[in-house]
């Protein structure tokens, strides 16, 4: 919302550079990393995390923020009573979780058919609940691996808590020393074992962003988004994929981050797993973590084709990073093995991050995208959605409004989808 900051740009490519700088600095000053060292705000005010500390906003301003995000007045009143936190991010997380918990599918026990059908492996994920606690579903948990747990330091007790909850083993992270880009969990209770590699949305690496960033669960640092939109990198033709298909080009920054992570142990780890043949490898990513997971999957499948269908890619809200020829190669190598979810609302609004950078400058969306309705959990193939249109240069609605409404709505959508497609028996 405009009261918070972010970048109020309808079309970056038609915006003046100095206007973008102003918007970027405004976002930087208003909303960035969560700062746990803040002082308690005055009564009747709320804290919005700021780059140089915490910005105290009055009640009227925050009511306007909530209203622009689609929360009713009664939602805000209830949130103020139900949580003691004065951080607006915590309030948003609390409200979206409560919405998902209150949601009851209209046709309990009769899942809505998905068109086109999801790959069998993903349908199984959607239908899986935690044996210890059937109210917890695997689908939103895998989203949280990238959206939340990838931010946490290796020694955080949260990793072990989650591992114990699902009978998994936390294996640590990969990336540069001060910028870990992916964390790994394994499930050895299955044969073959499931390996979950979750890529962080953070640009510079999760652990640089610090442990406290994870407390802003799922709220992508606005200043990082500003960096992306302010100066989008061009497609780079000097990449490993041109050896497999002429003309391949990829987003320069995505390739740079991927190469560093791949060369700092992740490549060897994944290729060893793929060659050994005793594991099903899941590469997961939310937001900027999506392109990181997808490009790693493409290189792994190209270099170790024998991995076959044991490689799966599951992403949410990832931006574009490939050109037409890379998209063709991706489809050829990873058909039915990769799915990206695009948050949607009202049937006509879609997460604008998935339409950036624009196709007008040569970028293509990753194949096999599915719309995920944030309010109903309904899943529909983007290729079959009647009104699907999602390109940054053609967005009719305010980019910033859609970002707040949809790019931060994946946890809610995942929880509701899990309840809709895998409902508990009536007795439970």
Coordinates of C-alpha atoms in Angstrom, one line a residue:
X1 CA 0.0 0.0 0.0
X2 CA 1.1 3.6 -0.7
X3 CA 1.1 4.4 3.1
X4 CA 3.8 1.8 3.6
X5 CA 6.0 2.6 0.7
X6 CA 7.0 -0.1 -1.9
X7 CA 7.3 1.0 -5.5
X8 CA 4.2 2.6 -6.9
X9 CA 5.2 2.0 -10.5
X10 CA 2.6 0.8 -13.0
X11 CA 5.1 0.1 -15.7
X12 CA 8.8 0.4 -14.9
X13 CA 9.8 0.6 -18.5
X14 CA 7.8 3.8 -18.9
X15 CA 8.8 5.4 -15.6
X16 CA 11.5 8.0 -15.2
X17 CA 14.6 6.8 -13.4
X18 CA 14.5 9.6 -10.8
X19 CA 10.9 8.7 -9.9
X20 CA 12.0 5.1 -9.3
X21 CA 14.8 6.3 -7.1
X22 CA 12.4 8.3 -5.0
X23 CA 10.0 5.3 -4.6
X24 CA 12.9 3.0 -3.8
X25 CA 14.3 5.3 -1.1
X26 CA 10.8 5.7 0.4
X27 CA 10.4 1.9 0.5
X28 CA 13.8 1.6 2.1
X29 CA 13.0 4.0 4.8
X30 CA 9.6 2.6 5.6
X31 CA 9.8 -1.2 5.4
X32 CA 12.8 -3.5 5.4
X33 CA 14.2 -6.0 7.9
X34 CA 12.3 -6.9 11.0
X35 CA 14.2 -5.4 13.9
X36 CA 13.6 -7.2 17.2
X37 CA 15.5 -4.5 19.2
X38 CA 12.8 -1.9 18.9
X39 CA 11.3 -0.2 21.9
X40 CA 7.7 -0.7 22.7
X41 CA 5.5 1.7 20.8
X42 CA 3.1 4.2 22.4
X43 CA -0.4 2.9 23.0
X44 CA -2.6 2.9 20.0
X45 CA 0.3 2.7 17.5
X46 CA 2.0 -0.1 15.5
X47 CA 5.5 -0.8 14.4
X48 CA 6.5 -1.2 10.8
X49 CA 10.0 -2.6 10.4
X50 CA 12.4 0.0 8.9
X51 CA 15.8 -0.1 7.4
X52 CA 17.2 2.2 10.0
X53 CA 15.1 0.9 12.9
X54 CA 11.4 0.6 13.5
X55 CA 8.9 3.2 12.2
X56 CA 6.0 3.8 14.5
X57 CA 2.7 4.4 12.6
X58 CA -0.5 5.6 14.2
X59 CA -3.7 3.6 14.4
X60 CA -5.4 5.4 11.5
X61 CA -2.5 4.8 9.1
X62 CA -2.4 1.1 9.9
X63 CA -6.1 0.7 9.6
X64 CA -5.7 2.1 6.1
X65 CA -2.9 -0.3 5.3
X66 CA -5.1 -3.2 6.4
X67 CA -8.0 -2.0 4.4
X68 CA -5.9 -1.8 1.3
X69 CA -4.8 -5.3 1.8
X70 CA -8.4 -6.5 1.9
X71 CA -8.9 -7.0 5.7
X72 CA -12.2 -5.9 7.1
X73 CA -12.4 -3.6 10.2
X74 CA -13.6 -6.6 12.3
X75 CA -10.5 -8.5 11.3
X76 CA -8.2 -5.8 12.6
X77 CA -10.1 -5.5 15.8
X78 CA -9.9 -9.2 16.4
X79 CA -6.2 -9.3 15.6
X80 CA -5.5 -6.6 18.1
X81 CA -7.3 -8.7 20.8
X82 CA -5.7 -12.0 19.8
X83 CA -2.1 -11.1 19.6
X84 CA 0.1 -9.0 21.8
X85 CA 2.5 -8.1 19.0
X86 CA 2.6 -4.5 17.8
X87 CA 4.5 -5.4 14.6
X88 CA 2.3 -5.0 11.5
X89 CA 3.9 -8.0 9.8
X90 CA 2.9 -10.2 12.8
X91 CA -0.6 -8.9 12.5
X92 CA -0.8 -9.8 8.8
X93 CA 0.6 -13.3 9.5
X94 CA -1.9 -13.8 12.3
X95 CA -4.8 -12.7 10.1
X96 CA -4.0 -14.8 7.1
X97 CA -3.4 -17.9 9.3
X98 CA -6.8 -17.3 11.0
X99 CA -8.5 -17.0 7.6
X100 CA -7.1 -20.3 6.5
X101 CA -8.0 -22.0 9.7
X102 CA -11.6 -20.8 9.5
X103 CA -12.0 -21.9 5.9
X104 CA -14.3 -24.9 5.4
X105 CA -14.5 -26.3 1.9
X106 CA -18.1 -26.2 0.6
X107 CA -17.9 -29.8 -0.7
X108 CA -16.2 -31.6 2.2
X109 CA -14.7 -34.8 0.9
X110 CA -15.3 -33.9 -2.8
X111 CA -12.2 -32.2 -4.1
X112 CA -12.6 -29.8 -6.9
X113 CA -11.2 -31.3 -10.1
X114 CA -8.0 -29.6 -11.2
X115 CA -7.7 -28.8 -14.9
X116 CA -5.3 -29.8 -16.3
X117 CA -4.5 -32.5 -13.6
X118 CA -1.5 -31.9 -11.5
X119 CA 1.4 -34.4 -11.9
X120 CA 0.9 -37.5 -9.8
X121 CA 3.8 -36.6 -7.5
X122 CA 2.4 -33.2 -6.7
X123 CA -1.1 -34.6 -6.2
X124 CA 0.4 -36.9 -3.6
X125 CA 2.0 -34.0 -1.8
X126 CA -1.4 -32.1 -1.9
X127 CA -3.0 -35.2 -0.3
X128 CA -0.4 -35.8 2.4
X129 CA -1.0 -34.9 6.1
X130 CA 1.3 -35.2 9.0
X131 CA 0.9 -38.7 10.6
X132 CA 1.5 -37.2 14.0
X133 CA -0.8 -34.3 13.6
X134 CA -3.3 -34.7 10.7
X135 CA -4.3 -31.0 10.8
X136 CA -0.8 -30.2 9.4
X137 CA -0.5 -30.7 5.6
X138 CA 2.7 -31.3 3.6
X139 CA 1.8 -28.8 0.9
X140 CA 2.0 -25.6 3.0
X141 CA 4.9 -27.1 5.0
X142 CA 7.0 -27.3 1.8
X143 CA 6.1 -23.8 1.0
X144 CA 7.3 -22.7 4.5
X145 CA 10.7 -24.4 3.9
X146 CA 11.5 -21.7 1.4
X147 CA 9.3 -18.9 2.7
X148 CA 10.4 -19.1 6.3
X149 CA 12.9 -21.8 7.3
X150 CA 15.4 -20.9 4.6
X151 CA 15.9 -17.6 6.4
X152 CA 17.0 -19.3 9.7
X153 CA 20.6 -19.9 10.8
X154 CA 21.8 -23.4 10.8
X155 CA 21.8 -23.6 14.6
X156 CA 18.3 -22.3 15.0
X157 CA 16.2 -24.6 17.1
X158 CA 13.3 -24.1 14.7
X159 CA 15.0 -26.4 12.1
X160 CA 15.1 -29.3 14.6
X161 CA 11.6 -28.6 15.8
X162 CA 10.2 -28.9 12.3
X163 CA 12.4 -32.0 11.6
X164 CA 11.0 -33.7 14.7
X165 CA 7.5 -32.8 13.8
X166 CA 7.8 -34.6 10.4
X167 CA 10.4 -37.2 11.3
X168 CA 12.9 -35.5 9.0
X169 CA 16.6 -34.8 9.4
X170 CA 18.0 -31.2 8.9
X171 CA 21.1 -31.4 6.8
X172 CA 22.3 -27.8 6.8
X173 CA 22.8 -25.3 4.0
X174 CA 24.7 -24.5 0.9
X175 CA 26.1 -21.2 -0.5
X176 CA 28.9 -18.8 0.3
X177 CA 30.1 -18.6 3.9
X178 CA 28.0 -15.5 4.8
X179 CA 25.2 -15.9 2.3
X180 CA 23.6 -19.3 2.4
X181 CA 21.1 -19.8 -0.5
X182 CA 19.5 -23.2 0.2
X183 CA 18.7 -25.4 3.2
X184 CA 18.2 -29.2 3.1
X185 CA 15.9 -31.6 4.9
X186 CA 15.7 -35.4 4.3
X187 CA 12.9 -37.8 5.0
X188 CA 14.4 -41.2 5.5
X189 CA 11.1 -42.8 6.6
X190 CA 10.3 -43.4 2.9
X191 CA 12.0 -45.6 0.3
X192 CA 13.5 -44.0 -1.7
X193 CA 14.1 -41.2 0.7
X194 CA 12.7 -37.7 0.0
X195 CA 15.2 -34.8 -0.1
X196 CA 13.9 -31.3 0.2
X197 CA 16.2 -28.5 -1.0
X198 CA 14.6 -25.1 -0.2
X199 CA 16.0 -21.9 -1.8
X200 CA 15.8 -18.6 0.1
X201 CA 13.9 -15.6 -1.4
X202 CA 16.7 -13.3 0.0
X203 CA 18.9 -11.8 -2.7
X204 CA 22.1 -11.8 -0.8
X205 CA 21.6 -15.1 1.0
X206 CA 19.4 -15.9 3.9
X207 CA 21.8 -15.8 6.8
X208 CA 23.1 -12.4 5.7
X209 CA 19.5 -11.2 6.1
X210 CA 19.8 -12.6 9.7
X211 CA 17.6 -14.8 11.8
X212 CA 15.3 -12.0 12.7
X213 CA 14.2 -11.7 9.0
X214 CA 12.4 -15.0 9.4
X215 CA 10.2 -13.5 12.0
X216 CA 8.6 -11.4 9.3
X217 CA 7.3 -14.7 8.0
X218 CA 6.8 -14.6 4.2
X219 CA 7.1 -10.8 3.8
X220 CA 9.6 -10.3 1.1
X221 CA 12.0 -7.4 2.0
X222 CA 10.6 -4.5 0.1
X223 CA 14.0 -2.9 -0.3
X224 CA 15.2 -6.0 -2.1
X225 CA 12.1 -5.9 -4.4
X226 CA 13.0 -2.3 -5.1
X227 CA 16.5 -3.3 -6.2
X228 CA 15.0 -5.8 -8.6
X229 CA 12.4 -3.6 -10.2
X230 CA 14.6 -0.5 -10.1
X231 CA 17.3 -2.1 -12.3
X232 CA 16.2 -5.3 -13.9
X233 CA 19.2 -7.3 -15.2
X234 CA 19.3 -8.2 -18.9
X235 CA 19.3 -11.7 -20.4
X236 CA 22.7 -13.2 -20.5
X237 CA 23.7 -15.4 -23.5
X238 CA 26.9 -16.7 -21.9
X239 CA 25.6 -19.6 -19.9
X240 CA 25.9 -23.4 -19.6
X241 CA 22.5 -24.1 -21.2
X242 CA 23.6 -22.9 -24.7
X243 CA 25.6 -26.2 -24.9
X244 CA 22.2 -28.1 -24.8
X245 CA 20.2 -25.7 -27.0
X246 CA 21.5 -22.8 -29.1
X247 CA 20.1 -19.4 -28.2
X248 CA 19.5 -20.0 -24.5
X249 CA 19.7 -16.9 -22.4
X250 CA 19.1 -16.4 -18.7
X251 CA 18.6 -13.5 -16.2
X252 CA 22.1 -12.3 -15.4
X253 CA 21.7 -12.0 -11.6
X254 CA 19.9 -15.4 -11.3
X255 CA 22.8 -17.0 -13.1
X256 CA 25.4 -15.3 -10.9
X257 CA 23.7 -16.4 -7.7
X258 CA 23.1 -19.9 -9.0
X259 CA 26.7 -20.3 -10.2
X260 CA 28.1 -19.3 -6.8
X261 CA 25.8 -21.7 -4.9
X262 CA 26.3 -24.5 -7.4
X263 CA 30.1 -24.2 -7.1
X264 CA 30.0 -24.0 -3.3
X265 CA 28.9 -27.6 -2.9
X266 CA 25.3 -27.7 -4.0
X267 CA 26.1 -28.9 -7.5
X268 CA 28.2 -31.8 -6.2
X269 CA 25.6 -32.7 -3.5
X270 CA 22.7 -32.8 -6.1
X271 CA 24.7 -34.7 -8.7
X272 CA 25.8 -37.3 -6.1
X273 CA 22.2 -37.7 -5.1
X274 CA 21.0 -38.0 -8.7
X275 CA 23.7 -40.5 -9.6
X276 CA 23.2 -42.7 -6.5
X277 CA 19.6 -43.2 -7.4
X278 CA 18.3 -43.7 -3.8
X279 CA 16.6 -40.3 -3.4
X280 CA 13.7 -38.3 -4.8
X281 CA 14.9 -34.7 -5.0
X282 CA 12.5 -31.8 -4.5
X283 CA 13.8 -28.3 -5.3
X284 CA 11.6 -25.7 -3.6
X285 CA 11.4 -21.9 -3.9
X286 CA 9.2 -19.0 -3.1
X287 CA 9.6 -15.5 -4.8
X288 CA 13.3 -15.1 -5.8
X289 CA 13.8 -18.6 -4.5
X290 CA 11.7 -19.9 -7.4
X291 CA 14.2 -19.0 -10.2
X292 CA 17.0 -20.3 -8.0
X293 CA 15.3 -23.7 -7.7
X294 CA 14.3 -23.8 -11.4
X295 CA 17.8 -23.0 -12.8
X296 CA 19.4 -25.5 -10.4
X297 CA 16.9 -28.2 -11.6
X298 CA 17.6 -27.4 -15.3
X299 CA 21.4 -27.7 -14.8
X300 CA 21.0 -30.9 -12.8
X301 CA 18.8 -32.6 -15.4
X302 CA 21.0 -31.5 -18.2
X303 CA 24.2 -32.8 -16.6
X304 CA 22.7 -36.0 -15.0
X305 CA 19.8 -37.0 -17.3
X306 CA 19.6 -40.4 -15.5
X307 CA 18.0 -38.7 -12.6
X308 CA 14.8 -39.0 -14.6
X309 CA 11.5 -38.5 -12.8
X310 CA 13.2 -38.6 -9.4
X311 CA 13.7 -34.8 -9.8
X312 CA 10.8 -32.6 -8.9
X313 CA 10.5 -28.7 -8.8
X314 CA 7.9 -26.9 -6.8
X315 CA 7.8 -23.1 -6.7
X316 CA 5.5 -20.3 -5.7
X317 CA 5.5 -16.7 -7.1
X318 CA 8.8 -17.0 -8.9
X319 CA 9.8 -14.2 -11.4
X320 CA 10.9 -14.8 -15.0
X321 CA 14.5 -15.6 -15.7
X322 CA 14.6 -17.4 -19.1
X323 CA 14.2 -16.5 -22.7
X324 CA 12.1 -18.5 -25.3
X325 CA 14.9 -21.0 -26.1
X326 CA 15.7 -21.7 -22.4
X327 CA 11.9 -22.2 -21.8
X328 CA 11.8 -24.8 -24.6
X329 CA 14.8 -26.6 -23.1
X330 CA 13.2 -26.5 -19.7
X331 CA 10.0 -28.0 -21.0
X332 CA 11.9 -30.7 -22.9
X333 CA 13.9 -31.8 -19.8
X334 CA 11.4 -31.1 -17.0
X335 CA 8.0 -31.7 -18.4
X336 CA 5.6 -33.0 -15.7
X337 CA 8.5 -32.6 -13.1
X338 CA 8.1 -28.8 -12.5
X339 CA 5.1 -26.8 -11.3
X340 CA 4.9 -23.1 -10.4
X341 CA 2.0 -21.6 -8.5
X342 CA 0.7 -18.1 -9.2
X343 CA -1.4 -16.6 -6.5
X344 CA -4.7 -15.3 -7.9
X345 CA -7.8 -13.4 -6.6
X346 CA -11.3 -12.8 -8.0
X347 CA -10.4 -14.8 -11.1
X348 CA -8.8 -11.8 -12.8
X349 CA -6.0 -10.7 -10.5
X350 CA -2.6 -12.5 -10.5
X351 CA 0.7 -12.2 -8.6
X352 CA 2.6 -9.6 -10.7
X353 CA 5.9 -11.0 -9.7
X354 CA 5.3 -14.0 -12.0
X355 CA 4.9 -11.6 -14.9
X356 CA 8.2 -9.7 -14.3
X357 CA 10.4 -9.0 -16.2
X358 CA 8.2 -8.3 -19.1
X359 CA 7.9 -10.5 -22.2
X360 CA 8.4 -7.2 -24.1
X361 CA 12.1 -7.4 -23.3
X362 CA 12.5 -11.1 -24.1
X363 CA 11.6 -12.9 -20.8
X364 CA 9.4 -16.0 -20.8
X365 CA 7.4 -17.6 -18.0
X366 CA 8.5 -21.0 -16.7
X367 CA 6.4 -23.8 -18.2
X368 CA 3.5 -25.4 -16.3
X369 CA 2.1 -22.6 -14.1
X370 CA -1.0 -23.1 -12.1
X371 CA -3.2 -20.4 -10.5
X372 CA -3.8 -20.8 -6.8
X373 CA -6.8 -18.8 -5.5
X374 CA -5.9 -17.2 -2.2
X375 CA -9.5 -17.2 -0.9
X376 CA -10.8 -20.6 -2.0
X377 CA -7.6 -22.7 -2.6
X378 CA -8.9 -23.5 -6.1
X379 CA -6.1 -24.7 -8.4
X380 CA -6.4 -24.1 -12.2
X381 CA -3.9 -24.4 -14.9
X382 CA -2.9 -20.9 -16.1
X383 CA -3.0 -22.1 -19.7
X384 CA -6.7 -22.9 -19.2
X385 CA -7.7 -19.9 -17.1
X386 CA -10.1 -17.9 -19.2
X387 CA -8.9 -14.5 -18.1
X388 CA -5.3 -15.2 -17.4
X389 CA -3.1 -12.3 -18.4
X390 CA 0.0 -11.5 -16.4
X391 CA 2.8 -9.4 -17.9
X392 CA 4.5 -6.6 -16.0
X393 CA 4.2 -4.1 -18.9
X394 CA 0.5 -4.8 -19.3
X395 CA -0.7 -4.8 -15.7
X396 CA -3.9 -2.8 -15.4
X397 CA -4.0 -2.7 -11.6
X398 CA -1.5 -1.0 -9.4
X399 CA 1.6 -3.2 -9.2
X400 CA 2.2 -2.4 -5.5
X401 CA -1.4 -3.2 -4.6
X402 CA -1.3 -6.6 -6.3
X403 CA 2.1 -7.4 -4.7
X404 CA 0.6 -6.9 -1.2
X405 CA -2.6 -8.7 -2.0
X406 CA -1.2 -11.7 -3.8
X407 CA 2.6 -12.1 -3.6
X408 CA 2.3 -12.4 0.2
X409 CA -0.8 -14.7 0.1
X410 CA 0.8 -18.0 -0.7
X411 CA 0.8 -19.5 2.8
X412 CA -2.9 -18.7 3.1
X413 CA -3.6 -20.2 -0.3
X414 CA -1.6 -23.3 0.4
X415 CA -3.4 -24.0 3.7
X416 CA -6.8 -23.5 2.1
X417 CA -5.9 -25.7 -0.9
X418 CA -4.7 -28.5 1.4
X419 CA -8.0 -28.3 3.3
X420 CA -10.0 -28.2 0.1
X421 CA -8.3 -31.1 -1.7
X422 CA -7.4 -33.2 1.3
X423 CA -10.1 -32.6 3.9
X424 CA -10.1 -34.3 7.3
X425 CA -12.7 -37.0 7.9
X426 CA -15.8 -35.6 9.5
X427 CA -15.0 -37.3 12.8
X428 CA -11.8 -35.4 13.1

